[in-house]
PDB file of C-alpha atoms in Angstrom:
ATOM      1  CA  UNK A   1     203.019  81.773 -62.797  1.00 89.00           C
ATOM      2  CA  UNK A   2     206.490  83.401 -63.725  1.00 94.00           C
ATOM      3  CA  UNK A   3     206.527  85.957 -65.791  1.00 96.00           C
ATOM      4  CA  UNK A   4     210.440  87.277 -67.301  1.00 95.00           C
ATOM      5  CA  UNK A   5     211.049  90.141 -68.834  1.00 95.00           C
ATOM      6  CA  UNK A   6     213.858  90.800 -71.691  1.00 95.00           C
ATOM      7  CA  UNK A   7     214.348  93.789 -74.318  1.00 94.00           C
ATOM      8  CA  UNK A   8     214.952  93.202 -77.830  1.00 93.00           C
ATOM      9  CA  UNK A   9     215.873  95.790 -80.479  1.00 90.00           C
ATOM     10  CA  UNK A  10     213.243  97.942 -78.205  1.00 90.00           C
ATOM     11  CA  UNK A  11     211.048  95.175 -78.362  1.00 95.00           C
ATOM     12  CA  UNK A  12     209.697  94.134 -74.684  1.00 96.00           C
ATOM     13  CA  UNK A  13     209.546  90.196 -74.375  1.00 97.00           C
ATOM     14  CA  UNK A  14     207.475  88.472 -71.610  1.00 97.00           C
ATOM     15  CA  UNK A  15     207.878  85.275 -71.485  1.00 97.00           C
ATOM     16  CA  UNK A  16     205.475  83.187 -69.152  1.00 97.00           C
ATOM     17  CA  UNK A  17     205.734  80.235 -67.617  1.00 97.00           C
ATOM     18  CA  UNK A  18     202.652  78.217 -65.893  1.00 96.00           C
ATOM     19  CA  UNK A  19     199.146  78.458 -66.258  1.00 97.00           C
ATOM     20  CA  UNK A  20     197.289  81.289 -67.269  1.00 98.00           C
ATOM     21  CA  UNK A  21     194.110  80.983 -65.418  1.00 98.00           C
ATOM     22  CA  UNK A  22     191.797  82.859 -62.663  1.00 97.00           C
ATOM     23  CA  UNK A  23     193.737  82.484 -59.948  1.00 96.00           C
ATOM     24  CA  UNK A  24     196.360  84.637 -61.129  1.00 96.00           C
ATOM     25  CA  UNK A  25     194.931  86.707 -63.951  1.00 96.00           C
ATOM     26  CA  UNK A  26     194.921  90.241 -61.734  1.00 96.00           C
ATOM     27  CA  UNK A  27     199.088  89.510 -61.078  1.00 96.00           C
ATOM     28  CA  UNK A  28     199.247  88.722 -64.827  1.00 97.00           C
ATOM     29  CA  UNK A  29     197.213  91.976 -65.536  1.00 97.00           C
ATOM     30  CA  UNK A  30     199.444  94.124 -63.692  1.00 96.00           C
ATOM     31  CA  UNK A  31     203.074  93.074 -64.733  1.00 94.00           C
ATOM     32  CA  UNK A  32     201.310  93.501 -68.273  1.00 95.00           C
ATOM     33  CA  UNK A  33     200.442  96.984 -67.201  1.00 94.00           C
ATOM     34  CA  UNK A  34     203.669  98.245 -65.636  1.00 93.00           C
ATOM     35  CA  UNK A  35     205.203  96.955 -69.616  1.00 93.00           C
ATOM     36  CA  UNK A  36     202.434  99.203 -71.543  1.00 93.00           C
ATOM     37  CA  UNK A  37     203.601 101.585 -69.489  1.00 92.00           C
ATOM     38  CA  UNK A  38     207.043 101.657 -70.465  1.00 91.00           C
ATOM     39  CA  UNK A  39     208.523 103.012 -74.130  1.00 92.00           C
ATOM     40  CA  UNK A  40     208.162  99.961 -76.201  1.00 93.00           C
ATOM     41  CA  UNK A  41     206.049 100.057 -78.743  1.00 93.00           C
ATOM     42  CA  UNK A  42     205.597  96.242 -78.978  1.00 95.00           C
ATOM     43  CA  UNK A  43     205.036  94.115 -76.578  1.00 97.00           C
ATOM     44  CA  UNK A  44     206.003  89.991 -77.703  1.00 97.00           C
ATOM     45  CA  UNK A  45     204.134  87.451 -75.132  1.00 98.00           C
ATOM     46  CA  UNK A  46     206.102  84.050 -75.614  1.00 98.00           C
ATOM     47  CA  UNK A  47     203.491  81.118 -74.590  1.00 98.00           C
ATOM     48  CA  UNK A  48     206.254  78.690 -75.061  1.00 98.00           C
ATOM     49  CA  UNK A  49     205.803  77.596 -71.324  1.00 97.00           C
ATOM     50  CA  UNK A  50     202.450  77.853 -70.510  1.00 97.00           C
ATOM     51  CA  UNK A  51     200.455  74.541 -70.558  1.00 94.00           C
ATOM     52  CA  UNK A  52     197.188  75.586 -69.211  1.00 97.00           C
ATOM     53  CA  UNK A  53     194.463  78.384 -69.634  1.00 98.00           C
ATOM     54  CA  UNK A  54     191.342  78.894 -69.032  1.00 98.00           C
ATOM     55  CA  UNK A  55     187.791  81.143 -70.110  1.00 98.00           C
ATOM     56  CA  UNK A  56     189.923  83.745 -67.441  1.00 98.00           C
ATOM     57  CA  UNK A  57     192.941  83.489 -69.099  1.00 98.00           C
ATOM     58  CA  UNK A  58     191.768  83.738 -72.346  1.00 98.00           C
ATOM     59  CA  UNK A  59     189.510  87.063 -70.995  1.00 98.00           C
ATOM     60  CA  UNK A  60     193.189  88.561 -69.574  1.00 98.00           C
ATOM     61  CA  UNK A  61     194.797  87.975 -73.051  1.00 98.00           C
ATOM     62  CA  UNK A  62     191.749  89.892 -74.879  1.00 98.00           C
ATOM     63  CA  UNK A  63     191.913  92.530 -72.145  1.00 98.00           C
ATOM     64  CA  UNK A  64     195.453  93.171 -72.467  1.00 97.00           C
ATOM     65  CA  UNK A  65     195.484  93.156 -76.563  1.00 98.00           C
ATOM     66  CA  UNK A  66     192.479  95.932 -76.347  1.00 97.00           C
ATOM     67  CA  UNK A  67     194.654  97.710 -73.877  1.00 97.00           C
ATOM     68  CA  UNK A  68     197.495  97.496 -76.085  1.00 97.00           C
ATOM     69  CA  UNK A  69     195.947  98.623 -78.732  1.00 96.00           C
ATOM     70  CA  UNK A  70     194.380 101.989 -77.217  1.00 96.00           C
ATOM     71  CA  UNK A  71     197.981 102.876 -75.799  1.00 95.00           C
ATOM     72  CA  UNK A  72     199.182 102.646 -79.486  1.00 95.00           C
ATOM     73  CA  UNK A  73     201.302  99.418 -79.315  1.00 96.00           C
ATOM     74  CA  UNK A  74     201.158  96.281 -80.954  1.00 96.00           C
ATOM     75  CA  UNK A  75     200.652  92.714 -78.633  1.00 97.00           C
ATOM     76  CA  UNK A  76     202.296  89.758 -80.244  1.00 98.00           C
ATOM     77  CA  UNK A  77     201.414  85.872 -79.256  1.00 98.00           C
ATOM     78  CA  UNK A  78     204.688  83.722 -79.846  1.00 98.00           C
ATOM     79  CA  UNK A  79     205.004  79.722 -79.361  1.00 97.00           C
ATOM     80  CA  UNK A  80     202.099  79.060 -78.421  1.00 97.00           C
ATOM     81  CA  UNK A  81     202.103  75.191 -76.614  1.00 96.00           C
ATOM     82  CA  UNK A  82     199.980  72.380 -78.231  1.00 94.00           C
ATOM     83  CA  UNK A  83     197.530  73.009 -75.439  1.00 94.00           C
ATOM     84  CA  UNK A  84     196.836  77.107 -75.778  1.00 97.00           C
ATOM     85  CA  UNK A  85     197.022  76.551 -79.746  1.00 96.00           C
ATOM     86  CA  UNK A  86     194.206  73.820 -79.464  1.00 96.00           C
ATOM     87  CA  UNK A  87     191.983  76.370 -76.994  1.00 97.00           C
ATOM     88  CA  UNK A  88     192.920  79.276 -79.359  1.00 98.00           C
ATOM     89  CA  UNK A  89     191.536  77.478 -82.157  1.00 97.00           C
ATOM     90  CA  UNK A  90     188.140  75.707 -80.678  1.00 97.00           C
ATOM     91  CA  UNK A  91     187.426  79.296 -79.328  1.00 97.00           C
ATOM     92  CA  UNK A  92     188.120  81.066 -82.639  1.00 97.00           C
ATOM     93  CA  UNK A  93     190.967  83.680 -80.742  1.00 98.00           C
ATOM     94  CA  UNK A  94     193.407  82.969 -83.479  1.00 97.00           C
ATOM     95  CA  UNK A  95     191.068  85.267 -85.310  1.00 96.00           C
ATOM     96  CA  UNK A  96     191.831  88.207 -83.787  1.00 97.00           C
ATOM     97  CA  UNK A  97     195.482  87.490 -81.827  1.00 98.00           C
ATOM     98  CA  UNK A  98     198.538  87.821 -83.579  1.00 98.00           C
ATOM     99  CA  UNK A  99     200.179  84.607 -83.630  1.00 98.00           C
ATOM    100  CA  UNK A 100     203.698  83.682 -84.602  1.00 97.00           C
ATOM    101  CA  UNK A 101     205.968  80.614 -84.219  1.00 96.00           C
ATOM    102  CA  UNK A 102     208.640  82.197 -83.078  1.00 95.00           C
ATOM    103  CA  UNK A 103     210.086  85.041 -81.543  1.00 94.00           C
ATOM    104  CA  UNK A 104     212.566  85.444 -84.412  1.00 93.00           C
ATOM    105  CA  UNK A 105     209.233  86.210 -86.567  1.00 95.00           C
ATOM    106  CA  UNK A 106     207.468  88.333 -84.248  1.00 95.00           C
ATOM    107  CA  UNK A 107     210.276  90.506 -84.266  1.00 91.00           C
ATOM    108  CA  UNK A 108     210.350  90.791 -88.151  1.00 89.00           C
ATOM    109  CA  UNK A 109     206.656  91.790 -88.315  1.00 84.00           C
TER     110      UNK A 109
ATOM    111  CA  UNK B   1     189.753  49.054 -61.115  1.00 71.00           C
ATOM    112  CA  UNK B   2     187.581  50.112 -58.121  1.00 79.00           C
ATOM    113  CA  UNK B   3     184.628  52.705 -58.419  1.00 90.00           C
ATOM    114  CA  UNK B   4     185.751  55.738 -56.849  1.00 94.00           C
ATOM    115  CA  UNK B   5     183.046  58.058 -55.705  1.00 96.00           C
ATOM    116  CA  UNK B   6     182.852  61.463 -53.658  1.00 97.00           C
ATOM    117  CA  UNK B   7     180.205  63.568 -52.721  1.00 98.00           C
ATOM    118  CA  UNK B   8     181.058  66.748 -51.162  1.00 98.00           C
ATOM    119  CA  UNK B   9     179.850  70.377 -49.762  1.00 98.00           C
ATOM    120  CA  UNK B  10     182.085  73.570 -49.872  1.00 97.00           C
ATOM    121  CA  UNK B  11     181.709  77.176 -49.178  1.00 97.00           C
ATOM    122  CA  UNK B  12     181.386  79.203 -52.311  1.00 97.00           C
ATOM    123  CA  UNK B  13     185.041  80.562 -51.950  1.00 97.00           C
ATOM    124  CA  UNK B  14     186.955  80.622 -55.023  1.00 97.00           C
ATOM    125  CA  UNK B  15     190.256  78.778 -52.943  1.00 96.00           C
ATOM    126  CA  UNK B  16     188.418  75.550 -52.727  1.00 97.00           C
ATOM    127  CA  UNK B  17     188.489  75.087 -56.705  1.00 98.00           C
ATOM    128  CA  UNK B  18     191.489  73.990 -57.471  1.00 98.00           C
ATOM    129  CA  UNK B  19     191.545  71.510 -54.338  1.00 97.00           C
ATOM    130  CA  UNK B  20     188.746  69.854 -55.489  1.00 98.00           C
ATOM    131  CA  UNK B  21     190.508  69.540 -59.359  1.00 98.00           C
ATOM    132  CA  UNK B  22     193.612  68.479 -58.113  1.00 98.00           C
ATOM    133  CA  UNK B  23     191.869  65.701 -55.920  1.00 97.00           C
ATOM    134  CA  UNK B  24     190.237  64.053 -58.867  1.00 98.00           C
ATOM    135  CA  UNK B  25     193.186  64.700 -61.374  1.00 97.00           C
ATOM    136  CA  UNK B  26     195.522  62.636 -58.374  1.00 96.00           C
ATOM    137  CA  UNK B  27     192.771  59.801 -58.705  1.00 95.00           C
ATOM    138  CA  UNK B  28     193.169  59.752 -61.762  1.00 95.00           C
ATOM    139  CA  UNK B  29     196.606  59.468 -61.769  1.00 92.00           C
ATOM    140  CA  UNK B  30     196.808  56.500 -61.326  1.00 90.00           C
ATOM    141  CA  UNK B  31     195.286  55.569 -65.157  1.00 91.00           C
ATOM    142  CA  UNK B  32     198.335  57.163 -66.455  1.00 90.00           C
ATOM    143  CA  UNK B  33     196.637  59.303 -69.135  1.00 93.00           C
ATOM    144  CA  UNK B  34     197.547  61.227 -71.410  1.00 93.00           C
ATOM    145  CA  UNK B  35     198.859  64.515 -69.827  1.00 93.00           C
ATOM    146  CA  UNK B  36     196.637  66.505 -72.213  1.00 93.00           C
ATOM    147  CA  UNK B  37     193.271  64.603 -71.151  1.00 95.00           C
ATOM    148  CA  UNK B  38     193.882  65.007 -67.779  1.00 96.00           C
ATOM    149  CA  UNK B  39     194.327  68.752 -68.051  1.00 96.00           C
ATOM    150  CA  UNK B  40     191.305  68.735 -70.310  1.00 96.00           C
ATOM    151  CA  UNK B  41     189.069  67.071 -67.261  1.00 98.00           C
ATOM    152  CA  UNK B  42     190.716  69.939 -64.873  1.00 98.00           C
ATOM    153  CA  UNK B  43     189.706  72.592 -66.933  1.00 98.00           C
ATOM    154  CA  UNK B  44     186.077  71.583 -67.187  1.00 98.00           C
ATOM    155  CA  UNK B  45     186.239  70.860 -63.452  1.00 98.00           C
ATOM    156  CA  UNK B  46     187.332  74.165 -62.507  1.00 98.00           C
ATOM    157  CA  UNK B  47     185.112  76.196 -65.127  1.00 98.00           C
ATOM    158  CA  UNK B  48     182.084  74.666 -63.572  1.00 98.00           C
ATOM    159  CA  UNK B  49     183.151  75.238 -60.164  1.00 98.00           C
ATOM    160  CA  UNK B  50     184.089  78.801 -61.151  1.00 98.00           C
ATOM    161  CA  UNK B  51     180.813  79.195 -62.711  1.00 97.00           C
ATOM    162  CA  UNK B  52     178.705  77.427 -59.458  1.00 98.00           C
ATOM    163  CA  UNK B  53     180.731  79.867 -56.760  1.00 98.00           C
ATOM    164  CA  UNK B  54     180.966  83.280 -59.126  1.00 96.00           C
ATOM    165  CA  UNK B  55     177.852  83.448 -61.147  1.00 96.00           C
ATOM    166  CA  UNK B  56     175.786  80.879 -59.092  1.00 97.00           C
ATOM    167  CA  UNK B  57     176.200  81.529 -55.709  1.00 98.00           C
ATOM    168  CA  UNK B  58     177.431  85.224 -56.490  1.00 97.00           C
ATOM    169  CA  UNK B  59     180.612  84.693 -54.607  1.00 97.00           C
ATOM    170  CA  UNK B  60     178.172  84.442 -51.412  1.00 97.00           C
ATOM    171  CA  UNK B  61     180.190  82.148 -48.636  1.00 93.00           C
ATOM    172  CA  UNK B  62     177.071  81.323 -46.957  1.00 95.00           C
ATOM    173  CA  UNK B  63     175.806  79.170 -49.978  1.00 97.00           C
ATOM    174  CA  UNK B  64     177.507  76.089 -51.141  1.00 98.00           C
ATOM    175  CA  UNK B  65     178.650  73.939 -54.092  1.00 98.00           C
ATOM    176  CA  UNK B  66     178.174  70.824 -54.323  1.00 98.00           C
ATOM    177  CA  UNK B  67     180.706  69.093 -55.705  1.00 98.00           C
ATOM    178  CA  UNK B  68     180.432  65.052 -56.623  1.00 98.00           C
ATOM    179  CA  UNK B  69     182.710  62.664 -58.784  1.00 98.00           C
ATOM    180  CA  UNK B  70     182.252  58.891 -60.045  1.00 98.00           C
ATOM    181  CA  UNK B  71     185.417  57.392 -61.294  1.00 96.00           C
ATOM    182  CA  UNK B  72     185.033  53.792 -62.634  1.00 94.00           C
ATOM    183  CA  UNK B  73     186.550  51.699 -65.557  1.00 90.00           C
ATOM    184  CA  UNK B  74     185.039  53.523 -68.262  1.00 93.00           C
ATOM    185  CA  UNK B  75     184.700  56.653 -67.369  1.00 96.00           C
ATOM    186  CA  UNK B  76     184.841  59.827 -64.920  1.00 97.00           C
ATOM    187  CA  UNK B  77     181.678  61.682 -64.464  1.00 98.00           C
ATOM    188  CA  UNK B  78     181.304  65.219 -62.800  1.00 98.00           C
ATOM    189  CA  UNK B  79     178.372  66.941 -60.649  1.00 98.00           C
ATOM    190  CA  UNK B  80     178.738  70.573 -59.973  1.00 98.00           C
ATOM    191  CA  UNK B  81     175.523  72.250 -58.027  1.00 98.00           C
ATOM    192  CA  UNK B  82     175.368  75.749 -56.627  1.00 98.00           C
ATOM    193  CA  UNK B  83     172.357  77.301 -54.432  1.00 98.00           C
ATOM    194  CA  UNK B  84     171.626  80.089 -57.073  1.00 96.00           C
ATOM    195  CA  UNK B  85     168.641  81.296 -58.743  1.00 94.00           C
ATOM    196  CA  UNK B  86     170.102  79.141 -62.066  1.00 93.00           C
ATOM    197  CA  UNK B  87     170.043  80.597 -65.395  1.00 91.00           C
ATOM    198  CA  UNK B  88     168.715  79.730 -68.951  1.00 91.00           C
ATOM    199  CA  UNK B  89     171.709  78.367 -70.684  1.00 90.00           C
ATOM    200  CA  UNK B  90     170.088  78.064 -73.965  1.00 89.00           C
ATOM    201  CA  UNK B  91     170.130  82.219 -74.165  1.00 89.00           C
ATOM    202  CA  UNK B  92     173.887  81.647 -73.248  1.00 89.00           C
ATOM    203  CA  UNK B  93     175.488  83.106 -76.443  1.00 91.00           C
ATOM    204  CA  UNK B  94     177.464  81.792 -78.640  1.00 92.00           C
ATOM    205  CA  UNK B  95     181.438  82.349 -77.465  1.00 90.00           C
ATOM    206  CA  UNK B  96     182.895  81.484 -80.915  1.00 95.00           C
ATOM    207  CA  UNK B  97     180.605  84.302 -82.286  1.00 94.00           C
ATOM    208  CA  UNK B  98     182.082  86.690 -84.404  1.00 92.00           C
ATOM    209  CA  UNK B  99     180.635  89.670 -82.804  1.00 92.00           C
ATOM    210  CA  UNK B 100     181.584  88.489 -79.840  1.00 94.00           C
ATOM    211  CA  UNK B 101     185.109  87.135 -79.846  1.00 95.00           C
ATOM    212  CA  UNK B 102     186.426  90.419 -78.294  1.00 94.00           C
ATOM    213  CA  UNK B 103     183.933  89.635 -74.885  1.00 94.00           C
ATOM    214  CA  UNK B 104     185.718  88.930 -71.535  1.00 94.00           C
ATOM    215  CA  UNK B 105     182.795  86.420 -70.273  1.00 93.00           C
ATOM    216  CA  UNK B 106     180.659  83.728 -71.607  1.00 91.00           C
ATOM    217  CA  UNK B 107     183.253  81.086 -72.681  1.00 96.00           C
ATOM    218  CA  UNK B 108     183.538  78.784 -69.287  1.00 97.00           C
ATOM    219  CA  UNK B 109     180.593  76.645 -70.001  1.00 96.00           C
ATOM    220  CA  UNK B 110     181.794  76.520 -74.109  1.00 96.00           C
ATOM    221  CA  UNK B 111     185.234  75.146 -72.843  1.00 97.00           C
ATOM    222  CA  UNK B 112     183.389  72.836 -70.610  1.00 98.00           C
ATOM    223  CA  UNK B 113     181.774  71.096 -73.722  1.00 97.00           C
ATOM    224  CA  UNK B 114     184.636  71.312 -75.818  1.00 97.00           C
ATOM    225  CA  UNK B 115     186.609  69.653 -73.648  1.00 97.00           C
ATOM    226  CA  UNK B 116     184.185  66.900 -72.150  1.00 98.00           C
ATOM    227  CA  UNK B 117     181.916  63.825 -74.308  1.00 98.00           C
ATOM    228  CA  UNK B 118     178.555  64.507 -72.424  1.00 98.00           C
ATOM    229  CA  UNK B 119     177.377  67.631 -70.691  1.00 98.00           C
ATOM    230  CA  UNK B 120     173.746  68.013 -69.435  1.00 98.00           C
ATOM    231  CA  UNK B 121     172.449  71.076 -66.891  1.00 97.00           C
ATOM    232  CA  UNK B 122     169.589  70.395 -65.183  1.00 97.00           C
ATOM    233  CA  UNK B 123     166.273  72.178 -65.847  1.00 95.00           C
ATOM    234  CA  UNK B 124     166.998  75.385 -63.470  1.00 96.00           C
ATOM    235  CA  UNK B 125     170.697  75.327 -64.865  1.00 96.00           C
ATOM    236  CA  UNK B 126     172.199  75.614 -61.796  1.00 97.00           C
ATOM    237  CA  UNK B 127     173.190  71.696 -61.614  1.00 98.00           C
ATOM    238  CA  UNK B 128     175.500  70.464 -64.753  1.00 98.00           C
ATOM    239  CA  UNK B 129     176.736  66.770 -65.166  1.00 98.00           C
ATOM    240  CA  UNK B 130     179.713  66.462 -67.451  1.00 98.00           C
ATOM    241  CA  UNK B 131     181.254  62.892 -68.443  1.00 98.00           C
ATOM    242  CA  UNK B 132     184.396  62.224 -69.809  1.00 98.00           C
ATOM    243  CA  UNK B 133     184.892  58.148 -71.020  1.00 97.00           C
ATOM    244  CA  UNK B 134     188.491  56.908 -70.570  1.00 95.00           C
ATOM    245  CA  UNK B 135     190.301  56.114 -73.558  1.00 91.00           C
ATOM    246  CA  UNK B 136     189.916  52.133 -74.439  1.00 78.00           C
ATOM    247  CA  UNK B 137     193.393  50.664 -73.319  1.00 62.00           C
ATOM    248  CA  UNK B 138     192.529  52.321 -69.742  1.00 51.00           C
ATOM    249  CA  UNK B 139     188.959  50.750 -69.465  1.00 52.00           C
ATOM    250  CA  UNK B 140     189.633  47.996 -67.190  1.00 46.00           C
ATOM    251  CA  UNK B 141     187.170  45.231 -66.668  1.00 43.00           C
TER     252      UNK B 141
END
């Protein structure tokens, strides 16, 4: 897993690429950390390149919302592949992530 | 096409689960399926392995998994069994739930049956057979 890093309009935009899954979900945790920890006040996770997650992944996305939300700042989902959409959906996440289809609407919100 | 099958023991160390996914998604390769199904089977794989090594053998090295796979014309079929106490999976809650949609556990063996036709756990629970049939062009006589 890769994660980059860009700024928009004070907007911080990870963008990961590979699988989200348990063999990397205490990396993924941390990078997410060191961003909360910075000014922006929302945080845009582009799933455009991820093709695989799993019950670990999905538990490091919740984790990371909930700790997004207690340090005041909003967690977007963007582009999510055919793949994570279908796994969002069966396990009902969709409910409680905020999911856009682009980055150009996440940034509106 | 030839009936593959593997039976194998490994040391409850989390390192060996993606070995053992990749070795039957490379079998499989051969089928040429659909991207998508094969990373279905790999999930369901892994979750079970995940669950056998963390939550069945508590992560102890001493105890192993064992780990089995039929391939044949029809379909692939999965054995996953850990040396752990087992658990009753029928008390397993439900992971779509909407009191509990905000949990960080309980969801491997939910993905497991979303993703795969058959899934049965023996008595204990600490032995689960998962099948997955082969789409209909692929079944080869």
């Amino acid at each position: 897993m890769n994660i980059q890093e860009k700024t928009v309009n004070d907007n911080i935009v990870l963008i990961v690429e590979g699988d989200i899954d348990f063999s990397i979900t205490r990396e993924f945790k941390k990078k997410f950390e060191n961003t909360l920890s910075g000014p922006a006040k929302r945080i845009i996770l582009n799933l455009s390149k991820v093709l695989y997650i799993d019950s670990a992944g999905l538990a490091a996305l919740i984790e990371v919302m909930q700790k997004s939300n207690m340090a005041g700042k909003v967690l977007l989902f963007t582009e999510p592949t055919e793949k994570v959409k279908n796994i969002f959906e069966a396990t009902k996440l969709k409910k409680i992530f905020k999911i856009y289809n682009t980055e150009a609407e996440a940034l509106q919100v | 096409m030839p009936k593959m099958k593997k039976k194998i023991a490994i040391k409850s160390r989390l390192s060996n689960v993606k070995k053992l996914s990749g070795e039957v998604i490379e079998k499989l390769s051969i089928l040429k399926l659909d991207h998508q199904f094969l990373l279905n089977i790999k999930l369901a794989i892994e979750e079970a392995l995940i669950n056998a090594i963390r939550h069945g053998n508590k992560l102890n090295p001493a105890l192993e998994v064992t780990f089995s796979y039929c391939i044949d014309s029809k379909k692939v079929s999965i054995t996953v069994k850990d040396q752990g106490e087992g658990y009753d999976y029928h008390k397993v809650p439900n992971a779509t739930d909407k009191k509990r949609l905000l949990t960080t556990s309980g969801r491997g063996l939910f993905l497991i049956r979303y993703t795969m036709d058959e899934v049965k756990l023996n008595k204990s629970g600490n032995q689960i057979t998962m099948v997955k049939y082969l789409p209909s062009p692929k079944r080869i006589l």
